[in-house]
């Protein structure tokens, strides 16, 4: 794998994470628990969509053949490199906020590491994204503390969410050939170094919320190699419908 | 504040744009200060308006009522000498 190929895969991974989570959060539009949260959650969705677009533009540049729309809407399930966590269903509001916190914390530390990348474009995109994911972390982590210390029901629902989603967190730190190539070029960084930072921050929030991290044997991984849970196909069916039915359609 | 629905308490939002004074923008619902600031940010500054936000619980605002309007404001109506219109403006002073 050449450095350029690895960089293309890596940028696609970043783009896919943002696009799929943006699509998931957009499902909350008009279904938020209160008007204010409805706007907040779709606002986060649009932040992520903006980041996805920037990463797809860079990927398109590296690829030289496919444009942004083709990358976003005309690949099949196995060609998406997003992590399993972001494709999981919204569940209740607590579940969506737990998913958001787990991912925002990951993105925050990843972007912070990428600020030191040898690839200038990645540095620029990480700088822009960092400001946004810091806010996403603040928003979601405060909800989790509020829920954890709220009523018995809100605590139980939040605990159920972490029990359900924790099995997908190891997947965030999986690495493959792509990472290996980029690490030797000082373009990417080892996720092994990011994991303790992520774990410490997550534990801090969950402790404050009286929520415990479950002990799980069966972790599920594979996202970065295109192996997904059953949910991604359904997301793509809905998300890609327009481009598939009307190829090249524009607003 | 009387809450006969399932909404969270009401907060008033003030935003400062550029160097101007804080201006009342509207209201939002939130259960605490942090949520109030975030909701205000998401609803009133999404298009880059504003540099600073204040939020105040609506229940903390003391306000005059319509019934009090006459005694509060009518006495000012017939006292034109309270307006500085009896002075000659110096030439060149445009923004006094």
Short mmCIF file of C-alpha atoms in Angstrom, two decimals:
data_model
loop_
_atom_site.label_atom_id
_atom_site.label_comp_id
_atom_site.label_asym_id
_atom_site.label_seq_id
_atom_site.Cartn_x
_atom_site.Cartn_y
_atom_site.Cartn_z
CA UNK A 1 0.00 0.00 0.00
CA UNK A 2 1.47 3.35 -1.02
CA UNK A 3 1.32 6.34 1.32
CA UNK A 4 -1.19 8.01 -0.97
CA UNK A 5 -3.47 4.98 -0.97
CA UNK A 6 -3.23 4.77 2.81
CA UNK A 7 -4.01 8.46 3.17
CA UNK A 8 -7.03 8.07 0.90
CA UNK A 9 -8.37 5.18 3.01
CA UNK A 10 -7.71 7.10 6.19
CA UNK A 11 -9.46 10.28 5.02
CA UNK A 12 -12.41 8.19 3.83
CA UNK A 13 -12.61 6.62 7.30
CA UNK A 14 -12.79 10.07 8.89
CA UNK A 15 -15.36 11.22 6.33
CA UNK A 16 -17.52 8.11 6.73
CA UNK A 17 -17.62 8.38 10.53
CA UNK A 18 -18.85 11.94 10.27
CA UNK A 19 -21.36 11.27 7.48
CA UNK A 20 -22.99 8.24 9.08
CA UNK A 21 -23.28 9.86 12.50
CA UNK A 22 -24.65 13.03 10.88
CA UNK A 23 -27.27 10.91 9.12
CA UNK A 24 -28.20 9.16 12.37
CA UNK A 25 -28.55 12.44 14.24
CA UNK A 26 -30.64 13.89 11.42
CA UNK A 27 -33.22 11.20 12.21
CA UNK A 28 -33.90 13.18 15.40
CA UNK A 29 -35.08 16.18 13.37
CA UNK A 30 -38.60 17.06 14.57
CA UNK A 31 -38.48 14.19 17.11
CA UNK A 32 -36.32 15.88 19.78
CA UNK A 33 -37.50 15.75 23.40
CA UNK A 34 -37.90 19.54 23.44
CA UNK A 35 -37.63 22.19 20.74
CA UNK A 36 -34.28 23.43 22.04
CA UNK A 37 -32.75 19.96 21.95
CA UNK A 38 -34.23 19.28 18.54
CA UNK A 39 -32.26 22.27 17.24
CA UNK A 40 -29.14 21.36 19.22
CA UNK A 41 -29.01 17.82 17.92
CA UNK A 42 -29.60 18.75 14.29
CA UNK A 43 -27.01 21.48 14.74
CA UNK A 44 -24.49 18.82 15.76
CA UNK A 45 -25.59 16.76 12.77
CA UNK A 46 -24.85 19.67 10.45
CA UNK A 47 -21.43 20.21 12.06
CA UNK A 48 -20.58 16.59 11.31
CA UNK A 49 -21.96 16.79 7.78
CA UNK A 50 -19.72 19.82 7.17
CA UNK A 51 -16.70 17.90 8.42
CA UNK A 52 -17.66 14.91 6.27
CA UNK A 53 -17.86 17.14 3.20
CA UNK A 54 -14.39 18.57 3.86
CA UNK A 55 -12.91 15.09 4.27
CA UNK A 56 -14.67 13.80 1.13
CA UNK A 57 -13.33 16.74 -0.85
CA UNK A 58 -9.83 15.83 0.27
CA UNK A 59 -10.46 12.16 -0.50
CA UNK A 60 -11.76 13.09 -3.94
CA UNK A 61 -8.61 15.12 -4.54
CA UNK A 62 -6.45 12.14 -3.54
CA UNK A 63 -8.53 9.74 -5.60
CA UNK A 64 -8.61 11.93 -8.69
CA UNK A 65 -11.57 10.10 -10.25
CA UNK A 66 -14.59 10.15 -7.97
CA UNK A 67 -16.28 13.39 -6.92
CA UNK A 68 -17.63 14.11 -3.45
CA UNK A 69 -21.18 12.93 -4.19
CA UNK A 70 -19.95 9.68 -5.69
CA UNK A 71 -17.83 9.01 -2.62
CA UNK A 72 -20.63 9.84 -0.21
CA UNK A 73 -23.57 8.25 -2.00
CA UNK A 74 -22.45 5.66 -4.51
CA UNK A 75 -20.30 3.24 -2.55
CA UNK A 76 -21.66 -0.02 -1.17
CA UNK A 77 -21.71 -1.14 2.43
CA UNK A 78 -18.40 -3.01 2.36
CA UNK A 79 -16.67 0.09 0.97
CA UNK A 80 -17.55 2.23 3.98
CA UNK A 81 -14.84 2.46 6.64
CA UNK A 82 -16.83 4.09 9.45
CA UNK A 83 -16.75 2.65 12.95
CA UNK A 84 -19.56 0.42 14.16
CA UNK A 85 -20.51 2.79 16.97
CA UNK A 86 -21.74 5.58 14.69
CA UNK A 87 -24.10 3.32 12.72
CA UNK A 88 -25.92 2.03 15.83
CA UNK A 89 -29.58 3.05 16.07
CA UNK A 90 -30.58 6.18 17.98
CA UNK A 91 -32.55 4.28 20.63
CA UNK A 92 -33.91 6.65 23.27
CA UNK A 93 -32.44 10.08 23.87
CA UNK A 94 -30.06 8.78 26.55
CA UNK A 95 -28.74 6.20 24.09
CA UNK A 96 -28.09 8.87 21.43
CA UNK A 97 -26.29 11.05 23.97
CA UNK A 98 -24.13 8.17 25.21
CA UNK A 99 -23.18 7.32 21.61
CA UNK A 100 -22.41 10.99 21.01
CA UNK A 101 -20.22 11.28 24.08
CA UNK A 102 -18.28 8.11 23.29
CA UNK A 103 -17.63 9.30 19.75
CA UNK A 104 -17.00 13.00 20.50
CA UNK A 105 -14.38 12.07 23.10
CA UNK A 106 -12.70 9.82 20.56
CA UNK A 107 -12.81 12.47 17.82
CA UNK A 108 -11.49 15.11 20.21
CA UNK A 109 -8.36 13.15 21.10
CA UNK A 110 -7.86 11.93 17.54
CA UNK A 111 -8.01 15.47 16.12
CA UNK A 112 -5.68 16.69 18.86
CA UNK A 113 -3.16 14.06 17.77
CA UNK A 114 -3.67 14.96 14.08
CA UNK A 115 -2.67 18.56 14.83
CA UNK A 116 0.87 17.16 14.77
CA UNK A 117 0.45 15.31 11.47
CA UNK A 118 2.99 15.83 8.72
CA UNK A 119 0.07 16.23 6.30
CA UNK A 120 -0.90 19.91 6.27
CA UNK A 121 -4.39 19.33 4.97
CA UNK A 122 -5.15 16.90 7.79
CA UNK A 123 -3.86 19.45 10.30
CA UNK A 124 -6.18 22.09 8.86
CA UNK A 125 -9.23 19.80 8.90
CA UNK A 126 -8.45 18.58 12.43
CA UNK A 127 -8.12 22.17 13.65
CA UNK A 128 -11.54 23.04 12.28
CA UNK A 129 -13.18 19.85 13.53
CA UNK A 130 -11.67 20.07 17.01
CA UNK A 131 -13.63 23.20 17.94
CA UNK A 132 -16.86 21.49 16.97
CA UNK A 133 -16.29 18.14 18.66
CA UNK A 134 -15.25 19.89 21.88
CA UNK A 135 -18.70 21.42 21.95
CA UNK A 136 -20.33 18.08 21.11
CA UNK A 137 -18.46 16.53 24.01
CA UNK A 138 -19.56 19.26 26.38
CA UNK A 139 -23.18 19.00 25.27
CA UNK A 140 -23.44 15.21 25.46
CA UNK A 141 -21.39 14.70 28.63
CA UNK A 142 -23.49 17.22 30.55
CA UNK A 143 -26.64 15.39 29.51
CA UNK A 144 -25.16 12.12 30.76
CA UNK A 145 -24.34 13.61 34.16
CA UNK A 146 -27.80 15.16 34.32
CA UNK A 147 -29.39 11.81 33.46
CA UNK A 148 -27.16 9.76 35.73
CA UNK A 149 -27.93 11.96 38.69
CA UNK A 150 -31.50 12.67 37.66
CA UNK A 151 -34.35 10.28 38.30
CA UNK A 152 -34.11 6.55 38.78
CA UNK A 153 -35.52 6.06 35.28
CA UNK A 154 -33.03 8.43 33.62
CA UNK A 155 -30.17 6.70 35.42
CA UNK A 156 -31.36 3.23 34.37
CA UNK A 157 -31.82 4.30 30.75
CA UNK A 158 -28.33 5.78 30.62
CA UNK A 159 -26.83 2.67 32.21
CA UNK A 160 -28.70 0.51 29.68
CA UNK A 161 -27.30 2.64 26.85
CA UNK A 162 -23.71 2.23 28.01
CA UNK A 163 -24.29 -1.51 28.51
CA UNK A 164 -25.54 -1.73 24.94
CA UNK A 165 -22.93 0.46 23.24
CA UNK A 166 -19.79 -0.41 25.17
CA UNK A 167 -19.18 -3.52 23.03
CA UNK A 168 -18.53 -1.24 20.02
CA UNK A 169 -15.90 0.93 21.70
CA UNK A 170 -12.91 -1.36 21.07
CA UNK A 171 -13.71 -0.99 17.39
CA UNK A 172 -12.79 2.72 17.62
CA UNK A 173 -9.19 1.76 18.40
CA UNK A 174 -8.68 -0.96 15.79
CA UNK A 175 -5.84 -0.36 13.35
CA UNK A 176 -4.99 -1.93 10.00
CA UNK A 177 -2.43 -1.65 7.20
CA UNK A 178 -3.59 1.92 6.52
CA UNK A 179 -2.59 3.03 10.02
CA UNK A 180 0.71 1.17 9.84
CA UNK A 181 1.75 2.98 6.66
CA UNK A 182 0.69 6.41 7.93
CA UNK A 183 2.34 5.98 11.33
CA UNK A 184 5.72 5.29 9.71
CA UNK A 185 5.26 8.52 7.69
CA UNK A 186 4.23 10.55 10.80
CA UNK A 187 0.94 11.35 9.06
CA UNK A 188 -1.23 9.19 11.35
CA UNK A 189 -0.79 8.19 14.97
CA UNK A 190 -1.13 5.04 17.00
CA UNK A 191 -4.59 4.73 18.51
CA UNK A 192 -2.96 2.81 21.35
CA UNK A 193 -1.67 6.16 22.60
CA UNK A 194 -5.10 7.75 22.31
CA UNK A 195 -6.97 4.98 24.10
CA UNK A 196 -5.82 5.83 27.68
CA UNK A 197 -6.74 9.50 27.16
CA UNK A 198 -10.17 8.50 25.87
CA UNK A 199 -10.74 5.98 28.64
CA UNK A 200 -9.75 8.45 31.38
CA UNK A 201 -12.11 11.12 30.09
CA UNK A 202 -15.02 8.73 29.61
CA UNK A 203 -14.49 7.28 33.10
CA UNK A 204 -14.44 10.76 34.57
CA UNK A 205 -17.84 11.60 33.06
CA UNK A 206 -19.41 8.26 33.91
CA UNK A 207 -18.13 8.44 37.51
CA UNK A 208 -19.67 11.88 37.86
CA UNK A 209 -22.93 10.44 36.52
CA UNK A 210 -22.96 7.38 38.81
CA UNK A 211 -22.87 5.14 35.74
CA UNK A 212 -20.60 2.11 35.65
CA UNK A 213 -18.67 0.71 32.72
CA UNK A 214 -19.89 -2.83 32.00
CA UNK A 215 -17.56 -5.79 31.86
CA UNK A 216 -18.04 -7.37 28.50
CA UNK A 217 -16.50 -10.40 26.90
CA UNK A 218 -17.82 -10.14 23.39
CA UNK A 219 -16.55 -7.04 21.66
CA UNK A 220 -17.41 -6.47 18.03
CA UNK A 221 -14.95 -4.91 15.58
CA UNK A 222 -14.46 -4.59 11.84
CA UNK A 223 -15.70 -1.12 10.77
CA UNK A 224 -12.42 0.11 9.33
CA UNK A 225 -12.19 -3.02 7.18
CA UNK A 226 -15.69 -2.61 5.80
CA UNK A 227 -17.28 -5.25 8.04
CA UNK A 228 -20.42 -3.66 9.46
CA UNK A 229 -23.40 -4.43 11.65
CA UNK A 230 -26.78 -4.98 10.02
CA UNK A 231 -27.70 -1.32 10.51
CA UNK A 232 -25.38 0.29 7.97
CA UNK A 233 -27.14 -1.25 4.98
CA UNK A 234 -30.44 0.25 6.09
CA UNK A 235 -28.90 3.66 6.60
CA UNK A 236 -27.34 3.55 3.13
CA UNK A 237 -30.60 2.43 1.53
CA UNK A 238 -32.30 5.54 2.84
CA UNK A 239 -29.37 7.92 2.44
CA UNK A 240 -28.41 6.86 -1.08
CA UNK A 241 -31.89 6.50 -2.51
CA UNK A 242 -31.95 9.87 -4.23
CA UNK A 243 -28.54 9.60 -5.89
CA UNK A 244 -29.30 6.05 -7.00
CA UNK A 245 -32.75 6.87 -8.38
CA UNK A 246 -31.64 10.14 -9.99
CA UNK A 247 -27.90 9.84 -10.65
CA UNK A 248 -26.13 13.20 -10.53
CA UNK A 249 -29.20 14.96 -9.09
CA UNK A 250 -28.41 18.42 -7.73
CA UNK A 251 -30.38 20.91 -5.63
CA UNK B 1 -42.80 30.46 37.23
CA UNK B 2 -46.07 28.61 36.76
CA UNK B 3 -45.46 25.59 34.58
CA UNK B 4 -48.63 23.91 33.44
CA UNK B 5 -46.95 21.89 30.70
CA UNK B 6 -43.94 19.60 30.46
CA UNK B 7 -41.54 22.31 29.38
CA UNK B 8 -38.43 23.13 31.39
CA UNK B 9 -38.13 26.51 33.14
CA UNK B 10 -37.95 29.62 30.97
CA UNK B 11 -34.80 31.73 30.53
CA UNK B 12 -34.29 35.08 28.81
CA UNK B 13 -31.39 35.33 26.38
CA UNK B 14 -29.18 38.41 25.91
CA UNK B 15 -26.49 38.50 23.26
CA UNK B 16 -23.69 40.92 22.57
CA UNK B 17 -22.75 41.45 18.95
CA UNK B 18 -19.56 43.27 18.05
CA UNK B 19 -19.02 46.12 20.51
CA UNK B 20 -22.71 46.85 21.07
CA UNK B 21 -24.48 46.51 24.42
CA UNK B 22 -26.18 43.20 25.27
CA UNK B 23 -29.56 42.97 23.58
CA UNK B 24 -32.54 40.80 24.47
CA UNK B 25 -32.93 38.17 21.74
CA UNK B 26 -35.70 35.94 23.01
CA UNK B 27 -36.24 33.10 25.44
CA UNK B 28 -35.46 29.39 25.73
CA UNK B 29 -36.24 26.49 28.05
CA UNK B 30 -33.53 24.80 30.14
CA UNK B 31 -33.11 22.98 33.43
CA UNK B 32 -29.84 24.63 34.50
CA UNK B 33 -27.36 27.39 33.63
CA UNK B 34 -25.15 25.25 31.39
CA UNK B 35 -28.08 23.93 29.42
CA UNK B 36 -29.49 27.44 29.14
CA UNK B 37 -26.23 28.78 27.68
CA UNK B 38 -25.96 25.89 25.23
CA UNK B 39 -29.57 26.17 24.11
CA UNK B 40 -29.17 29.92 23.68
CA UNK B 41 -26.05 29.30 21.61
CA UNK B 42 -27.78 26.72 19.43
CA UNK B 43 -30.89 28.77 18.84
CA UNK B 44 -29.69 32.36 18.61
CA UNK B 45 -26.07 32.23 17.38
CA UNK B 46 -26.13 29.52 14.72
CA UNK B 47 -25.28 31.93 11.91
CA UNK B 48 -22.30 33.53 13.60
CA UNK B 49 -24.20 36.23 15.46
CA UNK B 50 -22.80 37.19 18.80
CA UNK B 51 -19.64 36.96 20.85
CA UNK B 52 -21.05 36.72 24.39
CA UNK B 53 -24.26 35.33 25.87
CA UNK B 54 -26.11 36.09 29.09
CA UNK B 55 -29.01 33.95 30.28
CA UNK B 56 -31.31 34.95 33.11
CA UNK B 57 -34.15 32.91 34.63
CA UNK B 58 -37.32 34.65 33.48
CA UNK B 59 -38.70 34.32 37.02
CA UNK B 60 -35.83 36.54 38.27
CA UNK B 61 -36.87 39.48 36.11
CA UNK B 62 -38.91 42.19 37.84
CA UNK B 63 -41.22 43.78 35.29
CA UNK B 64 -43.79 46.56 35.19
CA UNK B 65 -47.34 45.56 34.31
CA UNK B 66 -49.86 46.98 31.89
CA UNK B 67 -52.01 48.13 34.83
CA UNK B 68 -49.14 50.23 36.12
CA UNK B 69 -48.52 51.84 32.75
CA UNK B 70 -50.33 55.10 33.45
CA UNK B 71 -48.63 55.93 36.73
CA UNK B 72 -45.24 54.85 35.46
CA UNK B 73 -45.12 56.56 32.11
CA UNK B 74 -47.85 59.19 31.61
CA UNK B 75 -46.17 61.85 33.82
CA UNK B 76 -43.34 62.06 31.25
CA UNK B 77 -45.69 62.85 28.37
CA UNK B 78 -46.37 66.54 29.07
CA UNK B 79 -42.95 67.70 30.22
CA UNK B 80 -41.20 68.61 27.03
CA UNK B 81 -38.62 70.62 29.02
CA UNK B 82 -37.10 67.28 29.97
CA UNK B 83 -35.97 66.90 26.41
CA UNK B 84 -32.80 68.80 25.52
CA UNK B 85 -34.44 70.72 22.68
CA UNK B 86 -33.98 74.22 24.08
CA UNK B 87 -30.29 74.50 23.42
CA UNK B 88 -28.50 75.63 20.34
CA UNK B 89 -26.24 72.90 19.09
CA UNK B 90 -22.66 74.03 18.51
CA UNK B 91 -21.64 73.84 14.89
CA UNK B 92 -19.69 70.71 14.09
CA UNK B 93 -21.14 68.66 16.98
CA UNK B 94 -23.16 66.13 15.09
CA UNK B 95 -23.71 63.22 17.40
CA UNK B 96 -24.77 64.70 20.71
#
